[in-house]
């Protein structure tokens, strides 16, 4: 059994919930003591409690499977391992001594076969363009159909780049204290603005602790790049604005993964409105149904939720975790009655199409479009244009040390991919 204290404490902080931290550590401590005394039945019960508080965490699931194996609950052990390999399983899984008793079962070979299938590459994307500056750390890309420009949001440089029709890349925004790490970006043709979610993170240049929890929605003039709007998020707790979406009516939607809340901006002059708190732990991507009735948002831990704009009801779209996982979704896009999702919280990373029913309220199918691409470092945000998904293929979050400083050996030239969806 591995020591989970650092991992669990980090997860509690990221969820923005102090209340969630104590029970998780309490049950883990009890699980560890039961493990050390050989009380494996109690160990499995306490690990199950940890799983219920923080579901689909790979280390917790692996320890839960080990607890079942040690307490001779073989069927539950395999059920848990199947849940695990659907989204993440490192090769070290097969060396876990707590799982040794399972190797005698015929089901063990079947599990390994399934794991190998989950790792099989599916390659459909091509490189649309790249940037020479390996420190840029692109997180998002959108295409302006009017001027044939691409805009790219940079985390580390705290700016937005533009790429013209001739392929020339240049700064679109100028340095400004209000501009922090640029995450999601979206074009607002109605107001001739480019909106961006901008949040403080140690990976950006000139970060200091006084900026922690600060988030803004920024509106830039689409022609000149001048900053027209600076809308600050709530200041009473930790916030991290991630994605931004502009609908056909010009309403701007914002996801907050720091305090899982949905926001909207109906009129920039009136600021940011809180739409709803959500049951999610970490809201990521946003997508809108063309009928204007449903907004979808991804939770990094548990899948996709649907928000009914008329009734304000929020519910999670159910799925069977024994068949596949919806964990680790970052970008989310609506296309041809499907939700196209970039998964960077899985191993391997992938792009998946989730088929919806005719009304758009239920999941009825799933197809992996891209899997285990060798260039994937962390696929993140983009957009759909002319039946193709444009997205950042290798966001650089894994290229920093614990203090948020770039590690030169891990830096890569940013890649923007295109993938046919037809």
mmCIF file of C-alpha atoms in Angstrom:
data_model
loop_
_atom_site.group_PDB
_atom_site.id
_atom_site.type_symbol
_atom_site.label_atom_id
_atom_site.label_comp_id
_atom_site.label_asym_id
_atom_site.label_seq_id
_atom_site.Cartn_x
_atom_site.Cartn_y
_atom_site.Cartn_z
ATOM 1 C CA UNK A 1 0.000 0.000 0.000
ATOM 2 C CA UNK A 2 1.466 3.324 -1.058
ATOM 3 C CA UNK A 3 1.444 6.420 1.130
ATOM 4 C CA UNK A 4 -1.353 8.619 -0.188
ATOM 5 C CA UNK A 5 -1.114 11.578 2.177
ATOM 6 C CA UNK A 6 0.416 14.093 -0.275
ATOM 7 C CA UNK A 7 -1.968 13.053 -3.052
ATOM 8 C CA UNK A 8 -5.077 13.222 -0.920
ATOM 9 C CA UNK A 9 -4.192 16.570 0.610
ATOM 10 C CA UNK A 10 -3.595 17.998 -2.840
ATOM 11 C CA UNK A 11 -6.934 16.714 -4.096
ATOM 12 C CA UNK A 12 -8.733 18.247 -1.137
ATOM 13 C CA UNK A 13 -7.176 21.621 -1.848
ATOM 14 C CA UNK A 14 -8.018 21.461 -5.531
ATOM 15 C CA UNK A 15 -11.638 20.696 -4.791
ATOM 16 C CA UNK A 16 -11.894 23.863 -2.729
ATOM 17 C CA UNK A 17 -13.503 21.892 0.070
ATOM 18 C CA UNK A 18 -11.935 21.821 3.491
ATOM 19 C CA UNK A 19 -14.805 19.620 4.641
ATOM 20 C CA UNK A 20 -13.839 16.980 2.082
ATOM 21 C CA UNK A 21 -10.283 16.829 3.370
ATOM 22 C CA UNK A 22 -10.888 15.510 6.901
ATOM 23 C CA UNK A 23 -13.056 12.456 6.143
ATOM 24 C CA UNK A 24 -10.737 11.434 3.331
ATOM 25 C CA UNK A 25 -7.662 11.543 5.536
ATOM 26 C CA UNK A 26 -9.554 9.975 8.428
ATOM 27 C CA UNK A 27 -10.610 6.933 6.404
ATOM 28 C CA UNK A 28 -7.225 6.631 4.782
ATOM 29 C CA UNK A 29 -5.498 6.638 8.175
ATOM 30 C CA UNK A 30 -7.835 3.881 9.367
ATOM 31 C CA UNK A 31 -7.218 1.946 6.155
ATOM 32 C CA UNK A 32 -3.474 2.198 6.605
ATOM 33 C CA UNK A 33 -3.644 0.936 10.187
ATOM 34 C CA UNK A 34 -5.885 -1.975 9.159
ATOM 35 C CA UNK A 35 -3.449 -2.848 6.386
ATOM 36 C CA UNK A 36 -0.479 -2.803 8.743
ATOM 37 C CA UNK A 37 -2.236 -5.120 11.234
ATOM 38 C CA UNK A 38 -3.407 -7.540 8.536
ATOM 39 C CA UNK A 39 -7.104 -6.740 9.018
ATOM 40 C CA UNK A 40 -7.773 -6.788 5.285
ATOM 41 C CA UNK A 41 -11.566 -6.836 5.553
ATOM 42 C CA UNK A 42 -11.497 -3.555 7.463
ATOM 43 C CA UNK A 43 -8.848 -2.271 5.075
ATOM 44 C CA UNK A 44 -11.195 -2.837 2.113
ATOM 45 C CA UNK A 45 -14.112 -1.148 3.908
ATOM 46 C CA UNK A 46 -12.068 1.955 4.666
ATOM 47 C CA UNK A 47 -10.630 2.116 1.138
ATOM 48 C CA UNK A 48 -14.174 1.840 -0.200
ATOM 49 C CA UNK A 49 -15.054 4.891 1.909
ATOM 50 C CA UNK A 50 -12.112 6.752 0.359
ATOM 51 C CA UNK A 51 -13.339 5.777 -3.109
ATOM 52 C CA UNK A 52 -16.828 7.078 -2.345
ATOM 53 C CA UNK A 53 -15.429 10.456 -1.248
ATOM 54 C CA UNK A 54 -12.911 10.785 -4.086
ATOM 55 C CA UNK A 55 -14.165 8.474 -6.857
ATOM 56 C CA UNK A 56 -12.045 7.357 -9.778
ATOM 57 C CA UNK A 57 -8.712 8.333 -8.348
ATOM 58 C CA UNK A 58 -6.213 5.810 -9.777
ATOM 59 C CA UNK A 59 -4.150 5.287 -6.624
ATOM 60 C CA UNK A 60 -7.247 4.850 -4.462
ATOM 61 C CA UNK A 61 -8.738 2.385 -6.949
ATOM 62 C CA UNK A 62 -5.539 0.349 -7.140
ATOM 63 C CA UNK A 63 -5.369 0.147 -3.361
ATOM 64 C CA UNK A 64 -9.055 -0.759 -3.212
ATOM 65 C CA UNK A 65 -8.459 -3.585 -5.694
ATOM 66 C CA UNK A 66 -5.505 -4.733 -3.609
ATOM 67 C CA UNK A 67 -7.641 -4.695 -0.468
ATOM 68 C CA UNK A 68 -10.195 -6.954 -2.145
ATOM 69 C CA UNK A 69 -7.483 -9.324 -3.347
ATOM 70 C CA UNK A 70 -5.950 -9.537 0.127
ATOM 71 C CA UNK A 71 -9.351 -10.189 1.732
ATOM 72 C CA UNK A 72 -10.143 -12.922 -0.828
ATOM 73 C CA UNK A 73 -12.908 -10.930 -2.564
ATOM 74 C CA UNK A 74 -11.678 -11.796 -6.030
ATOM 75 C CA UNK A 75 -14.762 -10.765 -7.996
ATOM 76 C CA UNK A 76 -14.784 -7.289 -6.450
ATOM 77 C CA UNK A 77 -11.040 -7.003 -7.076
ATOM 78 C CA UNK A 78 -11.489 -7.606 -10.802
ATOM 79 C CA UNK A 79 -14.493 -5.287 -11.012
ATOM 80 C CA UNK A 80 -12.382 -2.531 -9.462
ATOM 81 C CA UNK A 81 -9.435 -3.200 -11.744
ATOM 82 C CA UNK A 82 -11.662 -2.992 -14.815
ATOM 83 C CA UNK A 83 -12.877 0.403 -13.595
ATOM 84 C CA UNK A 84 -9.258 1.423 -13.207
ATOM 85 C CA UNK A 85 -7.893 0.332 -16.590
ATOM 86 C CA UNK A 86 -10.728 2.104 -18.411
ATOM 87 C CA UNK A 87 -8.988 5.400 -17.706
ATOM 88 C CA UNK A 88 -5.565 4.778 -16.220
ATOM 89 C CA UNK A 89 -3.263 1.897 -15.464
ATOM 90 C CA UNK A 90 0.496 2.129 -15.415
ATOM 91 C CA UNK A 91 2.624 -0.945 -16.208
ATOM 92 C CA UNK A 92 3.540 -1.071 -12.515
ATOM 93 C CA UNK A 93 0.010 -2.341 -11.882
ATOM 94 C CA UNK A 94 1.141 -5.823 -12.855
ATOM 95 C CA UNK A 95 3.935 -5.696 -10.255
ATOM 96 C CA UNK A 96 1.683 -4.801 -7.309
ATOM 97 C CA UNK A 97 2.344 -7.467 -4.657
ATOM 98 C CA UNK A 98 -1.130 -6.970 -3.128
ATOM 99 C CA UNK A 99 -2.637 -8.283 -6.379
ATOM 100 C CA UNK A 100 -0.422 -11.360 -6.584
ATOM 101 C CA UNK A 101 -3.175 -13.813 -5.623
ATOM 102 C CA UNK A 102 -5.218 -12.753 -8.680
ATOM 103 C CA UNK A 103 -2.593 -14.068 -11.089
ATOM 104 C CA UNK A 104 -3.841 -17.599 -10.472
ATOM 105 C CA UNK A 105 -7.225 -16.713 -11.951
ATOM 106 C CA UNK A 106 -8.058 -17.079 -15.648
ATOM 107 C CA UNK A 107 -9.649 -13.650 -15.416
ATOM 108 C CA UNK A 108 -6.215 -12.120 -14.871
ATOM 109 C CA UNK A 109 -5.075 -12.822 -18.441
ATOM 110 C CA UNK A 110 -8.342 -11.382 -19.751
ATOM 111 C CA UNK A 111 -7.722 -8.235 -17.709
ATOM 112 C CA UNK A 112 -4.261 -7.851 -19.235
ATOM 113 C CA UNK A 113 -5.732 -8.272 -22.719
ATOM 114 C CA UNK A 114 -8.276 -5.540 -22.006
ATOM 115 C CA UNK A 115 -5.523 -3.277 -20.715
ATOM 116 C CA UNK A 116 -3.516 -3.787 -23.909
ATOM 117 C CA UNK A 117 -6.611 -2.921 -25.970
ATOM 118 C CA UNK A 118 -7.016 0.319 -24.022
ATOM 119 C CA UNK A 119 -3.407 1.217 -24.907
ATOM 120 C CA UNK A 120 -3.722 0.532 -28.648
ATOM 121 C CA UNK A 121 -2.953 3.656 -30.736
ATOM 122 C CA UNK A 122 -5.658 5.225 -32.916
ATOM 123 C CA UNK A 123 -4.115 7.991 -35.025
ATOM 124 C CA UNK A 124 -6.329 10.304 -37.089
ATOM 125 C CA UNK A 125 -4.940 13.779 -36.424
ATOM 126 C CA UNK A 126 -2.473 15.809 -38.442
ATOM 127 C CA UNK A 127 -0.380 18.799 -37.408
ATOM 128 C CA UNK A 128 -2.105 22.019 -38.435
ATOM 129 C CA UNK A 129 0.796 24.218 -37.333
ATOM 130 C CA UNK A 130 3.449 24.547 -34.655
ATOM 131 C CA UNK A 131 5.274 27.344 -32.826
ATOM 132 C CA UNK A 132 9.018 27.708 -32.550
ATOM 133 C CA UNK A 133 8.931 29.003 -28.953
ATOM 134 C CA UNK A 134 8.878 25.958 -26.689
ATOM 135 C CA UNK A 135 8.171 28.132 -23.620
ATOM 136 C CA UNK A 136 4.878 29.510 -24.973
ATOM 137 C CA UNK A 137 2.705 26.827 -23.318
ATOM 138 C CA UNK A 138 -0.407 27.061 -25.486
ATOM 139 C CA UNK A 139 -3.668 26.046 -23.806
ATOM 140 C CA UNK A 140 -6.310 27.024 -26.371
ATOM 141 C CA UNK A 141 -6.849 27.817 -30.033
ATOM 142 C CA UNK A 142 -9.738 29.337 -32.026
ATOM 143 C CA UNK A 143 -10.138 30.293 -35.676
ATOM 144 C CA UNK A 144 -11.547 33.631 -36.852
ATOM 145 C CA UNK A 145 -13.528 32.866 -40.004
ATOM 146 C CA UNK A 146 -13.721 36.556 -40.993
ATOM 147 C CA UNK A 147 -10.010 37.352 -41.018
ATOM 148 C CA UNK A 148 -8.659 33.792 -41.397
ATOM 149 C CA UNK A 149 -6.576 34.190 -38.250
ATOM 150 C CA UNK A 150 -5.911 31.695 -35.508
ATOM 151 C CA UNK A 151 -5.726 32.928 -31.912
ATOM 152 C CA UNK A 152 -3.775 30.947 -29.312
ATOM 153 C CA UNK A 153 -3.866 31.450 -25.545
ATOM 154 C CA UNK A 154 -0.537 31.199 -23.707
ATOM 155 C CA UNK A 155 -0.301 30.208 -20.044
ATOM 156 C CA UNK A 156 3.351 30.966 -19.392
ATOM 157 C CA UNK A 157 3.636 34.176 -21.435
ATOM 158 C CA UNK A 158 0.308 35.602 -20.170
ATOM 159 C CA UNK A 159 -0.779 36.636 -23.635
ATOM 160 C CA UNK A 160 -2.677 35.719 -26.785
ATOM 161 C CA UNK A 161 -0.884 35.061 -30.060
ATOM 162 C CA UNK A 162 -2.311 35.381 -33.564
ATOM 163 C CA UNK A 163 -1.414 33.488 -36.726
ATOM 164 C CA UNK A 164 -2.392 35.063 -40.020
ATOM 165 C CA UNK A 165 -3.348 33.383 -43.306
ATOM 166 C CA UNK A 166 0.292 33.427 -44.391
ATOM 167 C CA UNK A 167 1.295 31.436 -41.317
ATOM 168 C CA UNK A 168 3.025 34.326 -39.545
ATOM 169 C CA UNK A 169 2.734 34.260 -35.739
ATOM 170 C CA UNK A 170 2.826 37.437 -33.670
ATOM 171 C CA UNK A 171 1.527 38.788 -30.331
ATOM 172 C CA UNK A 172 -2.138 39.784 -30.411
ATOM 173 C CA UNK A 173 -2.256 41.256 -26.903
ATOM 174 C CA UNK A 174 0.201 43.520 -25.165
ATOM 175 C CA UNK A 175 1.582 43.021 -21.653
ATOM 176 C CA UNK A 176 -0.869 44.166 -18.983
ATOM 177 C CA UNK A 177 -1.078 43.535 -15.232
ATOM 178 C CA UNK A 178 -4.669 42.334 -15.642
ATOM 179 C CA UNK A 179 -3.606 39.551 -18.008
ATOM 180 C CA UNK A 180 -2.609 36.377 -16.214
ATOM 181 C CA UNK A 181 -2.405 32.873 -17.640
ATOM 182 C CA UNK A 182 -4.678 32.672 -20.681
ATOM 183 C CA UNK A 183 -6.793 29.523 -20.633
ATOM 184 C CA UNK A 184 -10.029 29.396 -22.651
ATOM 185 C CA UNK A 185 -10.689 31.816 -25.524
ATOM 186 C CA UNK A 186 -13.801 32.427 -27.640
ATOM 187 C CA UNK A 187 -14.767 34.866 -30.402
ATOM 188 C CA UNK A 188 -17.731 37.195 -29.912
ATOM 189 C CA UNK A 189 -18.627 38.362 -33.427
ATOM 190 C CA UNK A 190 -21.640 40.280 -32.118
ATOM 191 C CA UNK A 191 -19.394 42.670 -30.165
ATOM 192 C CA UNK A 192 -16.198 42.208 -32.243
ATOM 193 C CA UNK A 193 -14.381 40.914 -29.167
ATOM 194 C CA UNK A 194 -12.153 38.012 -28.254
ATOM 195 C CA UNK A 195 -13.029 36.803 -24.749
ATOM 196 C CA UNK A 196 -10.501 34.986 -22.592
ATOM 197 C CA UNK A 197 -10.540 33.358 -19.195
ATOM 198 C CA UNK A 198 -7.433 34.429 -17.308
ATOM 199 C CA UNK A 199 -6.389 32.915 -13.981
ATOM 200 C CA UNK A 200 -3.379 33.095 -11.697
ATOM 201 C CA UNK A 201 -1.202 29.992 -11.688
ATOM 202 C CA UNK A 202 2.429 29.415 -10.636
ATOM 203 C CA UNK A 203 3.285 28.353 -14.189
ATOM 204 C CA UNK A 204 2.853 31.885 -15.544
ATOM 205 C CA UNK A 205 5.627 34.452 -15.671
ATOM 206 C CA UNK A 206 6.013 36.788 -12.686
ATOM 207 C CA UNK A 207 3.618 34.854 -10.479
ATOM 208 C CA UNK A 208 3.514 35.621 -6.780
ATOM 209 C CA UNK A 209 1.360 34.291 -3.949
ATOM 210 C CA UNK A 210 -0.662 37.494 -3.651
ATOM 211 C CA UNK A 211 -2.321 36.577 -6.969
ATOM 212 C CA UNK A 212 -3.496 33.153 -5.812
ATOM 213 C CA UNK A 213 -7.191 32.559 -6.515
ATOM 214 C CA UNK A 214 -7.510 35.576 -8.813
ATOM 215 C CA UNK A 215 -9.503 35.069 -12.004
ATOM 216 C CA UNK A 216 -10.724 37.426 -14.701
ATOM 217 C CA UNK A 217 -12.732 37.371 -17.905
ATOM 218 C CA UNK A 218 -11.035 39.642 -20.389
ATOM 219 C CA UNK A 219 -12.527 41.112 -23.556
ATOM 220 C CA UNK A 220 -10.093 42.143 -26.299
ATOM 221 C CA UNK A 221 -10.873 44.195 -29.375
ATOM 222 C CA UNK A 222 -10.935 41.671 -32.230
ATOM 223 C CA UNK A 223 -9.247 44.070 -34.630
ATOM 224 C CA UNK A 224 -6.530 45.621 -32.461
ATOM 225 C CA UNK A 225 -6.056 43.360 -29.429
ATOM 226 C CA UNK A 226 -6.714 46.276 -27.062
ATOM 227 C CA UNK A 227 -8.184 45.317 -23.688
ATOM 228 C CA UNK A 228 -11.815 46.495 -23.571
ATOM 229 C CA UNK A 229 -13.216 44.608 -20.591
ATOM 230 C CA UNK A 230 -11.753 43.261 -17.372
ATOM 231 C CA UNK A 231 -14.362 41.440 -15.319
ATOM 232 C CA UNK A 232 -13.139 40.073 -11.996
ATOM 233 C CA UNK A 233 -14.467 36.906 -10.477
ATOM 234 C CA UNK A 234 -15.641 36.558 -6.865
ATOM 235 C CA UNK A 235 -12.958 37.185 -4.267
ATOM 236 C CA UNK A 236 -14.365 35.359 -1.230
ATOM 237 C CA UNK A 237 -12.768 31.998 -2.088
ATOM 238 C CA UNK A 238 -10.385 30.270 -4.500
ATOM 239 C CA UNK A 239 -11.377 30.565 -8.169
ATOM 240 C CA UNK A 240 -9.862 29.350 -11.411
ATOM 241 C CA UNK A 241 -11.700 30.328 -14.581
ATOM 242 C CA UNK A 242 -10.896 27.688 -17.186
ATOM 243 C CA UNK A 243 -13.104 27.621 -20.259
ATOM 244 C CA UNK A 244 -15.234 30.285 -21.917
ATOM 245 C CA UNK A 245 -18.012 29.917 -24.501
ATOM 246 C CA UNK A 246 -20.023 32.504 -26.452
ATOM 247 C CA UNK A 247 -23.488 31.449 -27.621
ATOM 248 C CA UNK A 248 -25.495 32.665 -30.608
ATOM 249 C CA UNK A 249 -27.191 35.361 -28.506
ATOM 250 C CA UNK A 250 -23.855 36.752 -27.328
ATOM 251 C CA UNK A 251 -24.085 35.359 -23.795
ATOM 252 C CA UNK A 252 -20.670 34.424 -22.423
ATOM 253 C CA UNK A 253 -20.491 31.247 -20.316
ATOM 254 C CA UNK A 254 -17.609 30.588 -17.932
ATOM 255 C CA UNK A 255 -16.453 27.478 -16.050
ATOM 256 C CA UNK A 256 -14.731 27.724 -12.675
ATOM 257 C CA UNK A 257 -12.729 24.684 -11.633
ATOM 258 C CA UNK A 258 -11.540 26.264 -8.377
ATOM 259 C CA UNK A 259 -15.014 26.623 -6.850
ATOM 260 C CA UNK A 260 -17.214 24.511 -9.125
ATOM 261 C CA UNK A 261 -19.589 27.214 -10.291
ATOM 262 C CA UNK A 262 -21.088 28.160 -13.643
ATOM 263 C CA UNK A 263 -21.141 31.840 -14.598
ATOM 264 C CA UNK A 264 -22.539 33.861 -17.442
ATOM 265 C CA UNK A 265 -22.128 37.371 -18.786
ATOM 266 C CA UNK A 266 -25.281 38.626 -20.479
ATOM 267 C CA UNK A 267 -24.131 42.233 -20.531
ATOM 268 C CA UNK A 268 -20.418 42.974 -20.017
ATOM 269 C CA UNK A 269 -21.306 46.326 -18.506
ATOM 270 C CA UNK A 270 -23.060 44.530 -15.638
ATOM 271 C CA UNK A 271 -20.256 42.089 -14.883
ATOM 272 C CA UNK A 272 -20.264 38.365 -14.156
ATOM 273 C CA UNK A 273 -23.437 36.623 -12.942
ATOM 274 C CA UNK A 274 -23.398 33.413 -10.911
ATOM 275 C CA UNK A 275 -25.613 30.856 -12.614
ATOM 276 C CA UNK A 276 -25.337 27.918 -10.253
ATOM 277 C CA UNK A 277 -23.133 25.983 -7.920
ATOM 278 C CA UNK A 278 -22.687 22.467 -9.207
ATOM 279 C CA UNK A 279 -22.078 18.982 -7.757
ATOM 280 C CA UNK A 280 -18.885 18.761 -9.808
ATOM 281 C CA UNK A 281 -15.412 18.841 -8.270
ATOM 282 C CA UNK A 282 -13.555 20.492 -11.144
ATOM 283 C CA UNK A 283 -15.527 22.012 -14.033
ATOM 284 C CA UNK A 284 -13.643 22.060 -17.326
ATOM 285 C CA UNK A 285 -15.055 22.218 -20.868
ATOM 286 C CA UNK A 286 -18.319 23.823 -22.000
ATOM 287 C CA UNK A 287 -20.582 22.973 -24.945
ATOM 288 C CA UNK A 288 -24.013 24.222 -25.963
ATOM 289 C CA UNK A 289 -26.737 22.289 -27.760
ATOM 290 C CA UNK A 290 -27.816 24.096 -30.970
ATOM 291 C CA UNK A 291 -31.414 24.171 -29.690
ATOM 292 C CA UNK A 292 -30.261 26.593 -26.999
ATOM 293 C CA UNK A 293 -31.885 24.527 -24.257
ATOM 294 C CA UNK A 294 -28.932 22.606 -22.853
ATOM 295 C CA UNK A 295 -25.466 23.559 -21.711
ATOM 296 C CA UNK A 296 -23.041 20.680 -21.150
ATOM 297 C CA UNK A 297 -19.995 20.886 -18.909
ATOM 298 C CA UNK A 298 -17.345 18.347 -18.037
ATOM 299 C CA UNK A 299 -16.189 17.489 -14.546
ATOM 300 C CA UNK A 300 -12.601 16.254 -14.475
ATOM 301 C CA UNK A 301 -13.456 13.488 -12.040
ATOM 302 C CA UNK A 302 -16.925 12.220 -12.913
ATOM 303 C CA UNK A 303 -17.848 12.944 -16.534
ATOM 304 C CA UNK A 304 -20.347 15.284 -18.169
ATOM 305 C CA UNK A 305 -23.254 17.230 -16.702
ATOM 306 C CA UNK A 306 -26.200 18.786 -18.496
ATOM 307 C CA UNK A 307 -27.663 22.126 -17.414
ATOM 308 C CA UNK A 308 -31.229 22.830 -18.518
ATOM 309 C CA UNK A 309 -31.343 26.557 -19.243
ATOM 310 C CA UNK A 310 -35.107 26.661 -18.796
ATOM 311 C CA UNK A 311 -35.541 24.805 -15.504
ATOM 312 C CA UNK A 312 -31.987 25.434 -14.179
ATOM 313 C CA UNK A 313 -31.789 21.709 -13.379
ATOM 314 C CA UNK A 314 -28.341 20.113 -13.394
ATOM 315 C CA UNK A 315 -27.819 16.372 -13.713
ATOM 316 C CA UNK A 316 -24.931 14.120 -14.599
ATOM 317 C CA UNK A 317 -25.189 12.088 -17.776
ATOM 318 C CA UNK A 318 -24.984 8.484 -16.519
ATOM 319 C CA UNK A 319 -22.642 5.890 -18.001
ATOM 320 C CA UNK A 320 -21.320 2.441 -17.102
ATOM 321 C CA UNK A 321 -17.776 2.722 -15.657
ATOM 322 C CA UNK A 322 -17.237 -0.990 -16.253
ATOM 323 C CA UNK A 323 -17.472 -0.348 -20.017
ATOM 324 C CA UNK A 324 -15.625 2.955 -20.317
ATOM 325 C CA UNK A 325 -14.606 6.021 -18.328
ATOM 326 C CA UNK A 326 -15.511 9.685 -18.750
ATOM 327 C CA UNK A 327 -12.819 10.848 -16.352
ATOM 328 C CA UNK A 328 -10.281 13.490 -17.265
ATOM 329 C CA UNK A 329 -12.248 15.464 -19.872
ATOM 330 C CA UNK A 330 -10.861 18.916 -20.596
ATOM 331 C CA UNK A 331 -12.184 20.289 -23.898
ATOM 332 C CA UNK A 332 -15.854 19.627 -24.775
ATOM 333 C CA UNK A 333 -17.629 20.406 -28.070
ATOM 334 C CA UNK A 334 -21.032 19.718 -29.611
ATOM 335 C CA UNK A 335 -20.980 18.228 -33.108
ATOM 336 C CA UNK A 336 -23.614 16.295 -35.068
ATOM 337 C CA UNK A 337 -25.513 15.287 -31.923
ATOM 338 C CA UNK A 338 -22.291 14.160 -30.271
ATOM 339 C CA UNK A 339 -20.105 15.523 -27.529
ATOM 340 C CA UNK A 340 -16.492 15.536 -28.682
ATOM 341 C CA UNK A 341 -14.175 15.367 -25.666
ATOM 342 C CA UNK A 342 -10.424 15.670 -25.216
ATOM 343 C CA UNK A 343 -9.313 13.450 -22.330
ATOM 344 C CA UNK A 344 -5.994 14.452 -20.763
ATOM 345 C CA UNK A 345 -6.678 12.927 -17.343
ATOM 346 C CA UNK A 346 -6.477 9.399 -18.726
ATOM 347 C CA UNK A 347 -3.629 7.101 -19.576
ATOM 348 C CA UNK A 348 -3.424 6.959 -22.507
ATOM 349 C CA UNK A 349 -4.778 10.370 -23.468
ATOM 350 C CA UNK A 350 -7.502 10.335 -26.097
ATOM 351 C CA UNK A 351 -10.235 12.126 -28.027
ATOM 352 C CA UNK A 352 -13.683 10.564 -27.801
ATOM 353 C CA UNK A 353 -17.066 11.118 -29.466
ATOM 354 C CA UNK A 354 -20.036 10.527 -27.141
ATOM 355 C CA UNK A 355 -23.264 9.973 -29.037
ATOM 356 C CA UNK A 356 -26.389 11.621 -27.633
ATOM 357 C CA UNK A 357 -30.021 10.663 -28.065
ATOM 358 C CA UNK A 358 -32.172 12.750 -30.409
ATOM 359 C CA UNK A 359 -33.182 15.149 -27.638
ATOM 360 C CA UNK A 360 -29.592 15.517 -26.460
ATOM 361 C CA UNK A 361 -30.328 14.463 -22.893
ATOM 362 C CA UNK A 362 -28.781 10.975 -22.685
ATOM 363 C CA UNK A 363 -25.621 9.182 -23.763
ATOM 364 C CA UNK A 364 -26.300 6.276 -26.117
ATOM 365 C CA UNK A 365 -22.880 5.463 -27.577
ATOM 366 C CA UNK A 366 -19.160 6.123 -27.594
ATOM 367 C CA UNK A 367 -16.359 5.993 -30.150
ATOM 368 C CA UNK A 368 -12.664 6.641 -29.551
ATOM 369 C CA UNK A 369 -11.400 8.943 -32.305
ATOM 370 C CA UNK A 370 -7.782 9.313 -31.210
ATOM 371 C CA UNK A 371 -5.850 7.260 -28.680
ATOM 372 C CA UNK A 372 -2.284 7.201 -27.432
ATOM 373 C CA UNK A 373 -0.886 9.606 -30.020
ATOM 374 C CA UNK A 374 2.894 9.840 -29.516
ATOM 375 C CA UNK A 375 2.764 13.653 -29.699
ATOM 376 C CA UNK A 376 0.130 13.991 -26.977
ATOM 377 C CA UNK A 377 1.662 15.652 -23.955
ATOM 378 C CA UNK A 378 -1.652 17.029 -22.768
ATOM 379 C CA UNK A 379 -4.375 17.690 -25.378
ATOM 380 C CA UNK A 380 -6.497 20.625 -24.262
ATOM 381 C CA UNK A 381 -8.797 23.257 -25.757
ATOM 382 C CA UNK A 382 -9.813 24.139 -29.289
ATOM 383 C CA UNK A 383 -12.849 24.431 -31.543
ATOM 384 C CA UNK A 384 -14.694 22.722 -34.384
ATOM 385 C CA UNK A 385 -14.580 24.256 -37.848
ATOM 386 C CA UNK A 386 -15.731 22.726 -41.142
ATOM 387 C CA UNK A 387 -16.115 19.210 -39.708
ATOM 388 C CA UNK A 388 -12.660 19.305 -38.160
ATOM 389 C CA UNK A 389 -11.538 19.579 -34.573
ATOM 390 C CA UNK A 390 -8.690 22.037 -34.034
ATOM 391 C CA UNK A 391 -7.006 21.619 -30.651
ATOM 392 C CA UNK A 392 -3.771 22.095 -28.734
ATOM 393 C CA UNK A 393 -2.087 18.678 -28.664
ATOM 394 C CA UNK A 394 0.676 19.177 -26.117
ATOM 395 C CA UNK A 395 -0.143 21.725 -23.440
ATOM 396 C CA UNK A 396 2.910 22.018 -21.205
ATOM 397 C CA UNK A 397 1.513 21.594 -17.669
ATOM 398 C CA UNK A 398 3.895 18.662 -17.108
ATOM 399 C CA UNK A 399 6.947 20.741 -18.014
ATOM 400 C CA UNK A 400 7.327 22.652 -14.727
ATOM 401 C CA UNK A 401 8.943 21.970 -11.399
ATOM 402 C CA UNK A 402 7.111 22.211 -8.067
ATOM 403 C CA UNK A 403 7.715 25.969 -7.985
ATOM 404 C CA UNK A 404 6.154 26.550 -11.404
ATOM 405 C CA UNK A 405 9.481 27.018 -13.199
ATOM 406 C CA UNK A 406 9.912 25.482 -16.684
ATOM 407 C CA UNK A 407 12.097 22.386 -16.920
ATOM 408 C CA UNK A 408 14.072 22.843 -20.166
ATOM 409 C CA UNK A 409 14.427 19.111 -20.820
ATOM 410 C CA UNK A 410 10.642 18.696 -20.824
ATOM 411 C CA UNK A 411 9.748 21.683 -22.993
ATOM 412 C CA UNK A 412 8.365 20.970 -26.461
ATOM 413 C CA UNK A 413 7.351 23.128 -29.383
ATOM 414 C CA UNK A 414 3.575 23.758 -29.143
ATOM 415 C CA UNK A 415 1.506 21.726 -31.600
ATOM 416 C CA UNK A 416 -1.949 22.527 -32.910
ATOM 417 C CA UNK A 417 -3.674 19.494 -34.403
ATOM 418 C CA UNK A 418 -6.601 19.069 -36.760
ATOM 419 C CA UNK A 419 -8.776 15.979 -36.775
ATOM 420 C CA UNK A 420 -11.508 15.119 -39.299
ATOM 421 C CA UNK A 421 -14.830 14.361 -37.625
ATOM 422 C CA UNK A 422 -16.717 13.071 -40.644
#
